[in-house]
Short mmCIF file of C-alpha atoms (C1' of nucleotides) in Angstrom, two decimals:
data_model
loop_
_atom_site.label_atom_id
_atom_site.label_comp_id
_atom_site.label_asym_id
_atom_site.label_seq_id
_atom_site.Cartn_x
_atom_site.Cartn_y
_atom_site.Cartn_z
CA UNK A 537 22.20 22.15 61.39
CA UNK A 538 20.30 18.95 59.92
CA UNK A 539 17.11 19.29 57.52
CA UNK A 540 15.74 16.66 59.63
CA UNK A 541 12.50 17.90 57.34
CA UNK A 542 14.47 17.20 53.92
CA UNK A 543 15.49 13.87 54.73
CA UNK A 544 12.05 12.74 55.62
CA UNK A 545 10.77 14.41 52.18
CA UNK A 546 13.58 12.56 50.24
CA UNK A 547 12.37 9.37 52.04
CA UNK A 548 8.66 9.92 50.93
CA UNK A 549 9.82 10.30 47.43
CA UNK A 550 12.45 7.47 47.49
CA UNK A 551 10.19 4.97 48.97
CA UNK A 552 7.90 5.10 45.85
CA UNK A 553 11.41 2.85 44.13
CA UNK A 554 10.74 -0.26 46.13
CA UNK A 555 9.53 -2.81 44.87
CA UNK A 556 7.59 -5.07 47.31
CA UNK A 557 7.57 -8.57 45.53
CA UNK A 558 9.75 -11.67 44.49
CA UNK A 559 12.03 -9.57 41.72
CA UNK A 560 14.50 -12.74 41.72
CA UNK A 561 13.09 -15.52 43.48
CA UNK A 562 10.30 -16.83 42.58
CA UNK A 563 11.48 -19.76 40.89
CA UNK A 564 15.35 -20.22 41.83
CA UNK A 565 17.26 -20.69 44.75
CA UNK A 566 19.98 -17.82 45.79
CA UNK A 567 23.47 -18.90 45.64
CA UNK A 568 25.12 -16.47 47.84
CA UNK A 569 23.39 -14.41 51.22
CA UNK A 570 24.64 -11.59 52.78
CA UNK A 571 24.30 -9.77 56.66
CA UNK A 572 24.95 -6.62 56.73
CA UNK A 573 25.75 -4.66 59.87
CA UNK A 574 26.82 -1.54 61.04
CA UNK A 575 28.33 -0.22 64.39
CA UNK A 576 31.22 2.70 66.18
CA UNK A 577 34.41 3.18 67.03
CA UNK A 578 36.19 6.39 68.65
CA UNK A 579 33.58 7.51 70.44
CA UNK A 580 31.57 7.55 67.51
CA UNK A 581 33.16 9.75 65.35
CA UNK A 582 33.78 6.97 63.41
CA UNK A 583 31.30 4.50 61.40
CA UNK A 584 32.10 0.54 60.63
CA UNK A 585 30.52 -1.20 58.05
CA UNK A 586 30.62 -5.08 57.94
CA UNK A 587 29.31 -7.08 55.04
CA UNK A 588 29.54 -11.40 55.60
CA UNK A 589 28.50 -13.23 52.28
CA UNK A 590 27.39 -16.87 53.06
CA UNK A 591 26.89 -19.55 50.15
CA UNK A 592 23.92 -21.09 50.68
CA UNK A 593 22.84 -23.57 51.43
CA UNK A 594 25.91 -24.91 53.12
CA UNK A 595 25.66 -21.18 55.17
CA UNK A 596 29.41 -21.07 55.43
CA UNK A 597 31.13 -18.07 55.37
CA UNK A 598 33.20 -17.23 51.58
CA UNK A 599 33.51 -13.68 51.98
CA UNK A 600 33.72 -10.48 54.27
CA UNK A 601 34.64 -6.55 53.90
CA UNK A 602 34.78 -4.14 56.44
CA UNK A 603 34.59 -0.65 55.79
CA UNK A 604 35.29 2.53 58.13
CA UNK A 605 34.08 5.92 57.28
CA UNK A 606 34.04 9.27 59.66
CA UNK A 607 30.78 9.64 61.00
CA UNK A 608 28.03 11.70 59.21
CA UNK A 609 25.18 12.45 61.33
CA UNK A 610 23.85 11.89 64.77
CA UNK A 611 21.17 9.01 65.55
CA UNK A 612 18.03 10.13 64.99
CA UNK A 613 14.98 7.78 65.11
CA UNK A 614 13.50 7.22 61.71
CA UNK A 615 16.58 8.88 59.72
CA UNK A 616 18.78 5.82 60.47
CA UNK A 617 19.33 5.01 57.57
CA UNK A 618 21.53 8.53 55.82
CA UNK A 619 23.97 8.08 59.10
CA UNK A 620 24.83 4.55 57.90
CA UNK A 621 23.99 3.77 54.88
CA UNK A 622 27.53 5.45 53.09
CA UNK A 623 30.18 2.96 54.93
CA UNK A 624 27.34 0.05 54.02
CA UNK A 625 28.40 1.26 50.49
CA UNK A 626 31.72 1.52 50.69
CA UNK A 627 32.15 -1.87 52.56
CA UNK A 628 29.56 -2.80 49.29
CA UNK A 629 31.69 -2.14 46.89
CA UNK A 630 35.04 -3.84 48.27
CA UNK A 631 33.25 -7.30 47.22
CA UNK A 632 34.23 -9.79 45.01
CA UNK A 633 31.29 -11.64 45.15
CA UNK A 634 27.88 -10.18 44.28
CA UNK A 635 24.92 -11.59 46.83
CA UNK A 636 21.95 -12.45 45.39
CA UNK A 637 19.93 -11.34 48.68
CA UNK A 638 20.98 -9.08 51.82
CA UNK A 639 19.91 -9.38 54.99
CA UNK A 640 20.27 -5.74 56.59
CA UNK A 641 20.32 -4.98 60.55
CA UNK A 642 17.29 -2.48 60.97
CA UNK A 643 14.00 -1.97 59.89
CA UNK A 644 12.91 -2.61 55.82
CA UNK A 645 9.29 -1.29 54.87
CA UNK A 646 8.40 -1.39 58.94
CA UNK A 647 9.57 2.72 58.98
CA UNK A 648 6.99 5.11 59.28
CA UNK A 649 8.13 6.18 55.65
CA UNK A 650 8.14 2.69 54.16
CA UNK A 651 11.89 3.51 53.89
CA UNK A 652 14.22 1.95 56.76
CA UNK A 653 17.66 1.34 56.34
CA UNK A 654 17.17 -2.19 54.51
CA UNK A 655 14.97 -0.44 51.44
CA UNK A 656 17.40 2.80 51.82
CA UNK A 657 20.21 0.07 50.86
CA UNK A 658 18.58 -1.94 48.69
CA UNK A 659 17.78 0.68 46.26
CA UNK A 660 20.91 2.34 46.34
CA UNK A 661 22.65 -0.79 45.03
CA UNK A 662 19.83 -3.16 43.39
CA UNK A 663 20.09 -5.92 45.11
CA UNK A 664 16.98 -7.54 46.94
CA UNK A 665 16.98 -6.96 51.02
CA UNK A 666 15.30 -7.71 53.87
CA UNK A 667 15.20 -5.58 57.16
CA UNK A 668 15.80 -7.96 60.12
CA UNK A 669 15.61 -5.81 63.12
CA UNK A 670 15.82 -6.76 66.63
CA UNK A 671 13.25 -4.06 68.01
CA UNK A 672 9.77 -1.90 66.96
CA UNK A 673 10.52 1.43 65.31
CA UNK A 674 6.66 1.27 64.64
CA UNK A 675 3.23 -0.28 63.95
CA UNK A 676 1.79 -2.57 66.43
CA UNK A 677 1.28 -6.44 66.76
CA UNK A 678 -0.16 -8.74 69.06
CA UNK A 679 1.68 -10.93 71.61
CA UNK A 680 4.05 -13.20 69.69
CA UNK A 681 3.81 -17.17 71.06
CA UNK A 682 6.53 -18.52 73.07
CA UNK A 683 7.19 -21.29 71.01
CA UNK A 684 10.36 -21.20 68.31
CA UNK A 685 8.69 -20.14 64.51
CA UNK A 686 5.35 -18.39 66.04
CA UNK A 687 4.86 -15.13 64.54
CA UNK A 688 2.10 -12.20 63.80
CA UNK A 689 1.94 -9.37 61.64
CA UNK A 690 3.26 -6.15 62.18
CA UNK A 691 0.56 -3.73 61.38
CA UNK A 692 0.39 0.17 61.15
CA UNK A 693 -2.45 1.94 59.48
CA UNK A 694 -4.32 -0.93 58.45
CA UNK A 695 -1.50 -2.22 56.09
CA UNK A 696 0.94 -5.31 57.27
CA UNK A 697 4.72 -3.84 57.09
CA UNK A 698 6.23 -6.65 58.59
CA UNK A 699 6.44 -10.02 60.55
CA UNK A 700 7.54 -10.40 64.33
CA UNK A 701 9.13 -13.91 64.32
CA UNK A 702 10.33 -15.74 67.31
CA UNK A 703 13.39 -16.74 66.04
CA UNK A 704 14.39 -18.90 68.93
CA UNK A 705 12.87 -19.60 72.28
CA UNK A 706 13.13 -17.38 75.20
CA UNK A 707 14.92 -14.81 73.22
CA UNK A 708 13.07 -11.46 72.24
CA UNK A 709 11.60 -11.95 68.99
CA UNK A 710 12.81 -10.51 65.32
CA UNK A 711 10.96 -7.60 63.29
CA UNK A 712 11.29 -8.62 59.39
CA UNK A 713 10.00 -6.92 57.00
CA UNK A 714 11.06 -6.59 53.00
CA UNK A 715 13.75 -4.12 51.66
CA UNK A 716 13.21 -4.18 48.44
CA UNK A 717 12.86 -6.97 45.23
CA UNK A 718 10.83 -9.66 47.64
CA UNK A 719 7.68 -10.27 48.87
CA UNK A 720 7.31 -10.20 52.82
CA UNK A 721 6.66 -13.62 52.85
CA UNK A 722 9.84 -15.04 51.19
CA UNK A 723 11.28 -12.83 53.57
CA UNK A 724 10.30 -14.60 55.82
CA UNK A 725 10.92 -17.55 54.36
CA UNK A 726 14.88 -16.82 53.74
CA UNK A 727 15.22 -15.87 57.51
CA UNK A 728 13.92 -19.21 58.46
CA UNK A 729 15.85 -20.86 56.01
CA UNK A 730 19.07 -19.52 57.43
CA UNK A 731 18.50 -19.86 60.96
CA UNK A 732 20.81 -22.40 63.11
CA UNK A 733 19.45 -22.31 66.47
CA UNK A 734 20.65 -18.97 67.03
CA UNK A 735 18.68 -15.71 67.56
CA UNK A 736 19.89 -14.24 64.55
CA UNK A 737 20.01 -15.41 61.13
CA UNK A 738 23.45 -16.70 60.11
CA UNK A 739 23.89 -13.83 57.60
CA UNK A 740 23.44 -11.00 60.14
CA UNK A 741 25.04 -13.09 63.14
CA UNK A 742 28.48 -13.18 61.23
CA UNK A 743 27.85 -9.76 60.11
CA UNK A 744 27.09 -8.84 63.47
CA UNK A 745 30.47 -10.33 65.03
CA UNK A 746 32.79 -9.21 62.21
CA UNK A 747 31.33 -5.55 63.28
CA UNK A 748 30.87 -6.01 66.82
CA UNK A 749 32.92 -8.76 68.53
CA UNK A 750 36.42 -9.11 67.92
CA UNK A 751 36.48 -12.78 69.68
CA UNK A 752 33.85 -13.77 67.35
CA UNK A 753 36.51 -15.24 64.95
CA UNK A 754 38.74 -16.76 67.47
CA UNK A 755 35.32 -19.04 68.67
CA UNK A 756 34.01 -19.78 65.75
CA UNK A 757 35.75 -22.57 63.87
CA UNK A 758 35.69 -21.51 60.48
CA UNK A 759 37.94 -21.90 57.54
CA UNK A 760 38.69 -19.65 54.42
CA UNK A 761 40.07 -15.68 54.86
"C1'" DG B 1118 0.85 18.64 75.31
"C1'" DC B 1119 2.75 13.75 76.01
"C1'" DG B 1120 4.87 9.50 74.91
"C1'" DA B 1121 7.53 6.61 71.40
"C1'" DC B 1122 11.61 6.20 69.09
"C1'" DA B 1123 15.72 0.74 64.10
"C1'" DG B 1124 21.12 1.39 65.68
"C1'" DA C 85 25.27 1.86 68.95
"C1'" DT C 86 28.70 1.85 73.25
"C1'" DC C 87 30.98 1.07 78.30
"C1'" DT C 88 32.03 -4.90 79.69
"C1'" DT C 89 32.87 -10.43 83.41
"C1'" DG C 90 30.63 -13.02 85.69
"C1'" DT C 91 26.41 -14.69 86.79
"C1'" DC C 92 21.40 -15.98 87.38
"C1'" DG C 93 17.75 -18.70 85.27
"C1'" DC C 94 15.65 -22.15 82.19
#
DNA sequence: GCGACAG
DNA sequence: ATCTTGTCGC
């Protein structure tokens, strides 16, 4: 069985390691951005990591790893995080490259912890992260504008854990929030700055079709790898 | 007790 | 997340 009620303890205590503000960019521009995403094969048994590194600010693609790892736990809302957060290692650590920021699929600080899958990461491997999510695990927020770049805080308790952004018109909007070693608002900030008139950031969209879609490549006309 | 619930 | 092409709407 799973000590659903351990997890959520070792969450509590592990959340107290992020750090909530600019760690590494306050005063220089990143030279290499990462997406990270995560998704299933074999009927789940087994877990995909994929891991697209970007230079910016030309946002083309210099690097990807994939990663596949049998599958540790079940989904469980709010414990995301320790079912994928070993092949986001292991796909980690088959870099060349070292990213100056991540952009992680899922929630950051916006967990009812303070410990999503973006701070989980980012403290694992020290590297500053942001949680770009594509849906509300929690907290609540008022209706977002329709218009491309209108946003409002995503509150819970009093305390803002996040941003709901409308990334792109007519398109359901995106939950950031900060992972760890930035502030919410260069979070923010990042997203925007890699955004090509997509829904998702460049960063997470190649991460997303290197995990996802396997016609991704053959559409997108891209050199290198 | 009931509803909500990242991917 | 995953099963999956064309199709409706702006």
């Amino acid at each position: 069985m799973i000590d659903t009620k351990a997890l959520r303890q070792e969450q509590r205590e592990k959340s107290r390691l992020v750090i909530r503000h600019d760690a590494f960019f306050a005063s220089f521009t990143p030279r290499f951005i990462a997406g990270a995403d995560v998704g299933f094969e074999k009927s789940g048994t087994v877990t995909r990591a994929a891991i697209a590194v970007l230079q910016y600010p030309s946002l083309e693609l210099v690097e990807y790893q994939v990663a596949r790892i049998d599958t540790v736990l079940p989904y469980i809302p709010g414990l995301l995080s320790f079912r994928e957060y070993p092949a986001l290692i292991a796909a980690w650590q088959k870099l060349s490259l070292r990213p100056d920021l991540v952009m992680v699929d899922g929630q950051g600080i916006a967990h009812p912890r303070r410990f999503g899958i973006a701070s989980h990461f980012g403290v694992l491997v020290d590297v500053p992260t942001i949680g770009v999510a594509k849906s509300r695990l929690c907290g609540e927020h008022a209706l977002v504008g329709e218009v491309q770049g209108d946003r409002q805080p995503l509150m819970d308790h009093g305390e803002q854990i996040g941003v709901v952004l409308r990334s792109k018109k007519r398109c359901n909007p995106l939950y950031i929030s900060l992972g760890h070693k930035i502030s919410i608002d260069s979070a923010v900030f990042w997203v925007e700055q890699c955004m090509k008139g997509y829904k998702l950031p460049e960063p997470t969209r190649w991460a997303d079709g290197i995990a996802s879609n396997g016609s991704f490549f053959k559409q997108t006309t891209q050199k290198n790898l």
